[in-house]
Each structure stands twice: as structure tokens, then as C-alpha cells.
Amino acid sequence: SGIEYSPLVIFWKHWYSIPDGFPAPIADLIEQILILDPALRLGAEEKGGFAPLKSHHFFEGIPWETLMDQKPPPIKAYLPGQDLHSDMNVLDGMDADGQDDFDGSLLLAGLGLADQSKLSASQQSDDRKALLDKQEVDSPWASFCNDELILKTGLVDKRKGFSCKRRQLICTDGPHLYYVDPVAMVLKGEIPWSEHMQLEMKNFKTFFIHTPNRTYFLEDPSGEAQLWVTLIENLQKKKKSGK
């Protein structure tokens, strides 16, 4: 597997780069601060001290004299390297009584499966076993899924801070969301599934998965963000309805 360098090493070797679309004021500030020689950094005493740093256009409009008395603005999730912010504040897609309507046919049709509610328990078991057997032969990702059916899988860019790692995202009927290093073929983690998880599509490539402890920033290079969001939301409704 590839070596994951610490931020200190990346800075020391000057191996970082500013992603395309990164806001210009922030990029300029970063480039003036991440300088190996401390005396050349914006804010250093040799560069005029804090005054030039505070007057940088990134901080334009900040009332420094009364800053301690100001109410902090609300913070929304931000996708590094792109001018995207989360609009997610409350649960969406709920009826007035707080109940979700689930149409299982949408999910099943997308998977090419029969409507399980119209099959006997024996037929459902046979159908699932046949699909699992085929998956074991055809899919290189089957070993990561603990005898669960893969409903969708594909490469995504998983962003966290300035890090961007390509992962194979796997959505199963558990339901579970696993992500795998596609080069080392190692399971790297799982997006925790809960009733509080929320999906948010930003554009045809980018979507957010909000969990209680973290927001996952995902970008599908094939442009199938809508398919991911629709599938996961339907699985949420299916799990909640108990069908």
C-alpha cells in the first residue's frame, strides 16, 4: 500500500498543491503561511507582525477590535477544494406526522430483482442464495461484504481535509456502506449506518453523507451521485419500514 505522509512531512518537502477551484483568498493565505523559513511567513515579525496578516483580504470585514464580543456565524459542512457548502440543517423527506413512505418497487426495479413481498419465504431464500453464489464468482468485492448482496459499487474520491483518497464504495443490502482500497484490496472502513444518517446531493458527481459524528464528502468520477443518494435513501426507508 502507499505511504501516507504526515502533514508535517508534506509541508517540509513542499509536496502539497492547491486543488482546482479552491477559493483564491484562502489559497493566497495558505501560500503566504506555509513557507519553510519562519521569517518569510505572513505574520512574522520580519514581515511586519500581525498587522499585515490581519489585513489580508481573506479576513476582510472582520471587526478585530470587537471580535471577542461577536456572535460566531453558523458553520456548515465544507468540501475542501470546491466551492460547496452543505445546506443540511434538518431532516428532509418526512411527512407531517414524521413518517416516511417507502416504495420498495423503486429499489427492486433498479436492482433487477423481483418484488420480494410477492414471493414466498422459500422463493426469497432461493433467490438470495442464487444471487450470492453469482456474486461470489463474478465480483472481486464479495469477500468484503459478509454474505450480503452488493446493491451498488463504484470508485469514489473520499475527501477529508486536504486529503483525497480513491476508494471502492460498496453498498450492500445489510444495509452497510463499506469502502475499500482498490489497489491494496484492503477494507479501509465503513460509513456507520443509523436512522440519523442524512444524504445530500450537491451536483451530479458530489454528494454528502451526514452521520452523527462526521460528514463524509464523496465524489463519484462517473457522475452517479444521484444513483447513490437514491439507493441509500430507499434503503433507509426500507429499513425503517421493516419491509
Tab-separated table of C-alpha atoms in Angstrom:
chain	number	residue	atom	x	y	z
A	1	SER	CA	0.000	0.000	0.000
A	2	GLY	CA	1.070	3.609	-0.492
A	3	ILE	CA	2.823	5.561	2.231
A	4	GLU	CA	0.619	8.105	3.984
A	5	TYR	CA	2.825	11.059	4.875
A	6	SER	CA	2.098	13.271	7.856
A	7	PRO	CA	1.092	16.908	7.227
A	8	LEU	CA	4.464	17.976	8.692
A	9	VAL	CA	6.414	15.944	6.093
A	10	ILE	CA	4.173	17.213	3.278
A	11	PHE	CA	4.816	20.796	4.405
A	12	TRP	CA	8.553	20.244	4.940
A	13	LYS	CA	9.003	18.792	1.448
A	14	HIS	CA	6.528	21.256	-0.091
A	15	TRP	CA	4.637	18.333	-1.633
A	16	TYR	CA	1.203	19.883	-1.298
A	17	SER	CA	-0.700	21.528	-4.140
A	18	ILE	CA	-3.740	23.795	-4.212
A	19	PRO	CA	-6.706	21.927	-5.796
A	20	ASP	CA	-8.507	23.392	-8.790
A	21	GLY	CA	-11.450	25.549	-7.763
A	22	PHE	CA	-10.003	26.352	-4.331
A	23	PRO	CA	-11.093	29.873	-3.240
A	24	ALA	CA	-8.358	32.349	-4.250
A	25	PRO	CA	-8.189	34.317	-0.948
A	26	ILE	CA	-7.660	31.103	1.064
A	27	ALA	CA	-5.110	29.779	-1.431
A	28	ASP	CA	-3.140	33.033	-1.223
A	29	LEU	CA	-3.195	32.969	2.572
A	30	ILE	CA	-2.010	29.342	2.664
A	31	GLU	CA	0.839	30.032	0.265
A	32	GLN	CA	1.996	33.003	2.357
A	33	ILE	CA	1.906	30.995	5.602
A	34	LEU	CA	3.222	27.575	4.516
A	35	ILE	CA	6.753	28.830	3.959
A	36	LEU	CA	9.673	26.871	5.348
A	37	ASP	CA	11.557	29.933	6.606
A	38	PRO	CA	9.510	31.355	9.534
A	39	ALA	CA	10.885	34.849	8.916
A	40	LEU	CA	9.251	34.925	5.463
A	41	ARG	CA	5.781	33.918	6.610
A	42	LEU	CA	2.909	36.374	6.678
A	43	GLY	CA	2.531	37.453	10.295
A	44	ALA	CA	6.217	37.072	11.151
A	45	GLU	CA	7.881	39.975	12.930
A	46	GLU	CA	10.237	40.377	9.959
A	47	LYS	CA	7.197	40.771	7.680
A	48	GLY	CA	5.543	43.433	9.812
A	49	GLY	CA	3.966	41.318	12.521
A	50	PHE	CA	0.254	40.633	12.912
A	51	ALA	CA	-0.977	43.778	11.163
A	52	PRO	CA	-0.306	42.537	7.581
A	53	LEU	CA	-1.772	39.157	8.494
A	54	LYS	CA	-4.977	40.690	9.883
A	55	SER	CA	-5.309	42.948	6.835
A	56	HIS	CA	-5.074	40.041	4.360
A	57	HIS	CA	-8.140	40.039	2.070
A	58	PHE	CA	-9.209	36.643	3.453
A	59	PHE	CA	-10.037	38.438	6.720
A	60	GLU	CA	-11.787	41.352	5.022
A	61	GLY	CA	-14.739	42.617	7.038
A	62	ILE	CA	-13.648	41.102	10.357
A	63	PRO	CA	-14.004	43.674	13.178
A	64	TRP	CA	-10.807	42.792	15.027
A	65	GLU	CA	-11.317	45.415	17.755
A	66	THR	CA	-14.664	43.948	18.862
A	67	LEU	CA	-14.089	40.346	17.744
A	68	MET	CA	-14.375	38.898	21.250
A	69	ASP	CA	-17.867	40.385	21.590
A	70	GLN	CA	-19.178	38.996	18.271
A	71	LYS	CA	-21.567	36.049	17.940
A	72	PRO	CA	-19.919	33.325	15.815
A	73	PRO	CA	-21.660	32.542	12.497
A	74	PRO	CA	-23.248	29.108	11.916
A	75	ILE	CA	-20.801	26.591	10.487
A	76	LYS	CA	-21.878	24.389	7.605
A	77	ALA	CA	-20.002	21.400	6.220
A	78	TYR	CA	-17.426	22.410	3.611
A	79	LEU	CA	-15.941	20.328	0.822
A	80	PRO	CA	-12.233	21.186	0.515
A	81	GLY	CA	-11.056	22.149	-2.944
A	82	GLN	CA	-14.527	23.073	-4.173
A	83	ASP	CA	-16.874	25.977	-3.548
A	84	LEU	CA	-19.507	23.741	-1.948
A	85	HIS	CA	-21.241	24.066	1.376
A	86	SER	CA	-23.793	21.811	2.967
A	87	ASP	CA	-27.359	23.083	3.182
A	88	MET	CA	-28.367	20.310	5.554
A	89	ASN	CA	-29.847	21.633	8.780
A	90	VAL	CA	-32.901	19.475	9.469
A	91	LEU	CA	-34.245	16.102	8.431
A	92	ASP	CA	-35.816	16.241	4.990
A	93	GLY	CA	-38.241	13.900	3.254
A	94	MET	CA	-40.562	13.495	6.254
A	95	ASP	CA	-44.331	13.645	6.240
A	96	ALA	CA	-46.146	15.937	8.646
A	97	ASP	CA	-46.529	13.072	11.117
A	98	GLY	CA	-42.831	12.216	10.877
A	99	GLN	CA	-43.360	9.049	8.827
A	100	ASP	CA	-41.624	8.084	5.611
A	101	ASP	CA	-43.404	6.492	2.670
A	102	PHE	CA	-41.356	3.685	1.137
A	103	ASP	CA	-41.936	2.388	-2.344
A	104	GLY	CA	-39.904	-0.809	-2.451
A	105	SER	CA	-40.556	-1.253	-6.162
A	106	LEU	CA	-38.161	1.599	-6.997
A	107	LEU	CA	-35.282	-0.094	-5.215
A	108	LEU	CA	-36.063	-3.561	-6.528
A	109	ALA	CA	-36.506	-2.404	-10.102
A	110	GLY	CA	-33.130	-0.717	-10.004
A	111	LEU	CA	-31.549	-3.982	-8.864
A	112	GLY	CA	-33.314	-6.150	-11.403
A	113	LEU	CA	-34.957	-8.167	-8.613
A	114	ALA	CA	-38.487	-9.349	-8.185
A	115	ASP	CA	-40.745	-7.722	-5.589
A	116	GLN	CA	-39.898	-9.878	-2.563
A	117	SER	CA	-43.264	-9.163	-0.920
A	118	LYS	CA	-44.917	-11.208	-3.681
A	119	LEU	CA	-42.645	-14.225	-3.147
A	120	SER	CA	-42.872	-16.971	-0.557
A	121	ALA	CA	-40.208	-17.243	2.137
A	122	SER	CA	-38.717	-20.216	0.283
A	123	GLN	CA	-38.623	-18.310	-3.004
A	124	GLN	CA	-36.981	-15.314	-1.330
A	125	SER	CA	-34.312	-17.542	0.223
A	126	ASP	CA	-33.598	-19.325	-3.068
A	127	ASP	CA	-33.448	-16.049	-4.972
A	128	ARG	CA	-30.994	-14.541	-2.494
A	129	LYS	CA	-28.775	-17.627	-2.403
A	130	ALA	CA	-28.547	-17.709	-6.205
A	131	LEU	CA	-27.560	-14.046	-6.293
A	132	LEU	CA	-24.957	-14.513	-3.562
A	133	ASP	CA	-23.472	-17.511	-5.382
A	134	LYS	CA	-23.221	-15.498	-8.603
A	135	GLN	CA	-21.738	-12.532	-6.724
A	136	GLU	CA	-19.077	-14.767	-5.156
A	137	VAL	CA	-17.925	-15.811	-8.630
A	138	ASP	CA	-18.312	-12.531	-10.512
A	139	SER	CA	-17.419	-9.789	-8.017
A	140	PRO	CA	-13.920	-9.111	-6.630
A	141	TRP	CA	-15.617	-7.232	-3.784
A	142	ALA	CA	-17.710	-10.131	-2.464
A	143	SER	CA	-15.149	-11.055	0.215
A	144	PHE	CA	-15.659	-7.677	1.929
A	145	CYS	CA	-19.441	-7.998	2.251
A	146	ASN	CA	-20.067	-10.713	4.865
A	147	ASP	CA	-22.619	-12.657	2.789
A	148	GLU	CA	-24.578	-9.524	1.938
A	149	LEU	CA	-25.767	-8.666	-1.545
A	150	ILE	CA	-23.924	-5.838	-3.273
A	151	LEU	CA	-26.557	-3.402	-4.495
A	152	LYS	CA	-24.118	-0.862	-5.953
A	153	THR	CA	-20.373	-0.432	-6.038
A	154	GLY	CA	-18.029	2.002	-7.737
A	155	LEU	CA	-14.993	4.217	-7.343
A	156	VAL	CA	-15.371	7.437	-5.371
A	157	ASP	CA	-12.969	10.105	-4.203
A	158	LYS	CA	-13.266	10.325	-0.429
A	159	ARG	CA	-12.223	13.736	0.856
A	160	LYS	CA	-11.187	14.695	4.362
A	161	GLY	CA	-9.421	17.982	4.972
A	162	PHE	CA	-6.790	18.328	2.270
A	163	SER	CA	-6.679	14.570	1.794
A	164	CYS	CA	-8.383	12.934	-1.180
A	165	LYS	CA	-8.278	9.158	-1.440
A	166	ARG	CA	-9.817	6.979	-4.111
A	167	ARG	CA	-11.883	4.195	-2.641
A	168	GLN	CA	-14.246	1.491	-3.872
A	169	LEU	CA	-17.568	2.284	-2.220
A	170	ILE	CA	-19.780	-0.752	-1.679
A	171	CYS	CA	-23.439	-0.517	-0.678
A	172	THR	CA	-24.971	-3.798	0.476
A	173	ASP	CA	-28.431	-4.923	1.480
A	174	GLY	CA	-27.306	-5.222	5.126
A	175	PRO	CA	-27.563	-2.318	4.779
A	176	HIS	CA	-23.897	-1.365	5.020
A	177	LEU	CA	-21.563	1.069	3.294
A	178	TYR	CA	-18.010	-0.236	3.054
A	179	TYR	CA	-15.036	1.477	1.437
A	180	VAL	CA	-12.032	-0.449	0.163
A	181	ASP	CA	-8.573	0.486	-1.079
A	182	PRO	CA	-8.935	-0.751	-4.679
A	183	VAL	CA	-5.184	-1.099	-5.197
A	184	ALA	CA	-4.199	-2.905	-1.988
A	185	MET	CA	-7.600	-4.655	-1.839
A	186	VAL	CA	-7.898	-3.833	1.858
A	187	LEU	CA	-11.053	-2.831	3.704
A	188	LYS	CA	-10.369	0.696	4.976
A	189	GLY	CA	-13.580	1.335	6.845
A	190	GLU	CA	-17.332	1.617	6.942
A	191	ILE	CA	-19.688	4.582	6.952
A	192	PRO	CA	-21.784	3.982	10.082
A	193	TRP	CA	-25.415	3.371	9.221
A	194	SER	CA	-28.032	4.835	11.539
A	195	GLU	CA	-31.515	6.297	11.478
A	196	HIS	CA	-29.910	9.728	11.835
A	197	MET	CA	-27.840	9.427	8.663
A	198	GLN	CA	-28.755	12.043	6.034
A	199	LEU	CA	-27.955	12.200	2.318
A	200	GLU	CA	-27.307	15.397	0.394
A	201	MET	CA	-26.555	15.635	-3.322
A	202	LYS	CA	-24.613	18.726	-4.400
A	203	ASN	CA	-24.152	18.026	-8.119
A	204	PHE	CA	-24.018	15.083	-10.483
A	205	LYS	CA	-20.657	13.977	-9.039
A	206	THR	CA	-20.634	15.157	-5.432
A	207	PHE	CA	-22.753	14.007	-2.506
A	208	PHE	CA	-22.518	14.234	1.282
A	209	ILE	CA	-23.381	11.541	3.806
A	210	HIS	CA	-24.061	13.179	7.162
A	211	THR	CA	-23.662	10.913	10.196
A	212	PRO	CA	-23.968	11.945	13.861
A	213	ASN	CA	-20.185	12.207	14.269
A	214	ARG	CA	-18.938	13.095	10.816
A	215	THR	CA	-19.847	14.273	7.330
A	216	TYR	CA	-18.414	12.160	4.506
A	217	PHE	CA	-17.534	14.106	1.342
A	218	LEU	CA	-17.735	11.807	-1.663
A	219	GLU	CA	-17.228	12.459	-5.353
A	220	ASP	CA	-18.172	9.901	-7.982
A	221	PRO	CA	-15.971	10.483	-11.064
A	222	SER	CA	-18.517	8.661	-13.232
A	223	GLY	CA	-21.227	11.193	-12.307
A	224	GLU	CA	-23.593	8.810	-10.496
A	225	ALA	CA	-24.132	10.813	-7.309
A	226	GLN	CA	-27.903	10.770	-7.839
A	227	LEU	CA	-27.933	6.963	-8.070
A	228	TRP	CA	-26.019	6.643	-4.815
A	229	VAL	CA	-28.302	9.070	-2.997
A	230	THR	CA	-31.498	7.458	-4.314
A	231	LEU	CA	-30.353	3.943	-3.452
A	232	ILE	CA	-29.204	4.774	0.081
A	233	GLU	CA	-32.324	6.819	0.852
A	234	ASN	CA	-34.529	3.950	-0.325
A	235	LEU	CA	-32.592	1.509	1.836
A	236	GLN	CA	-33.101	3.842	4.802
A	237	LYS	CA	-36.847	3.885	4.196
A	238	LYS	CA	-36.928	0.130	3.716
A	239	LYS	CA	-35.072	-0.457	6.976
A	240	LYS	CA	-37.314	1.984	8.847
A	241	SER	CA	-40.484	0.413	7.476
A	242	GLY	CA	-39.250	-3.048	8.419
A	243	LYS	CA	-40.035	-4.450	4.970
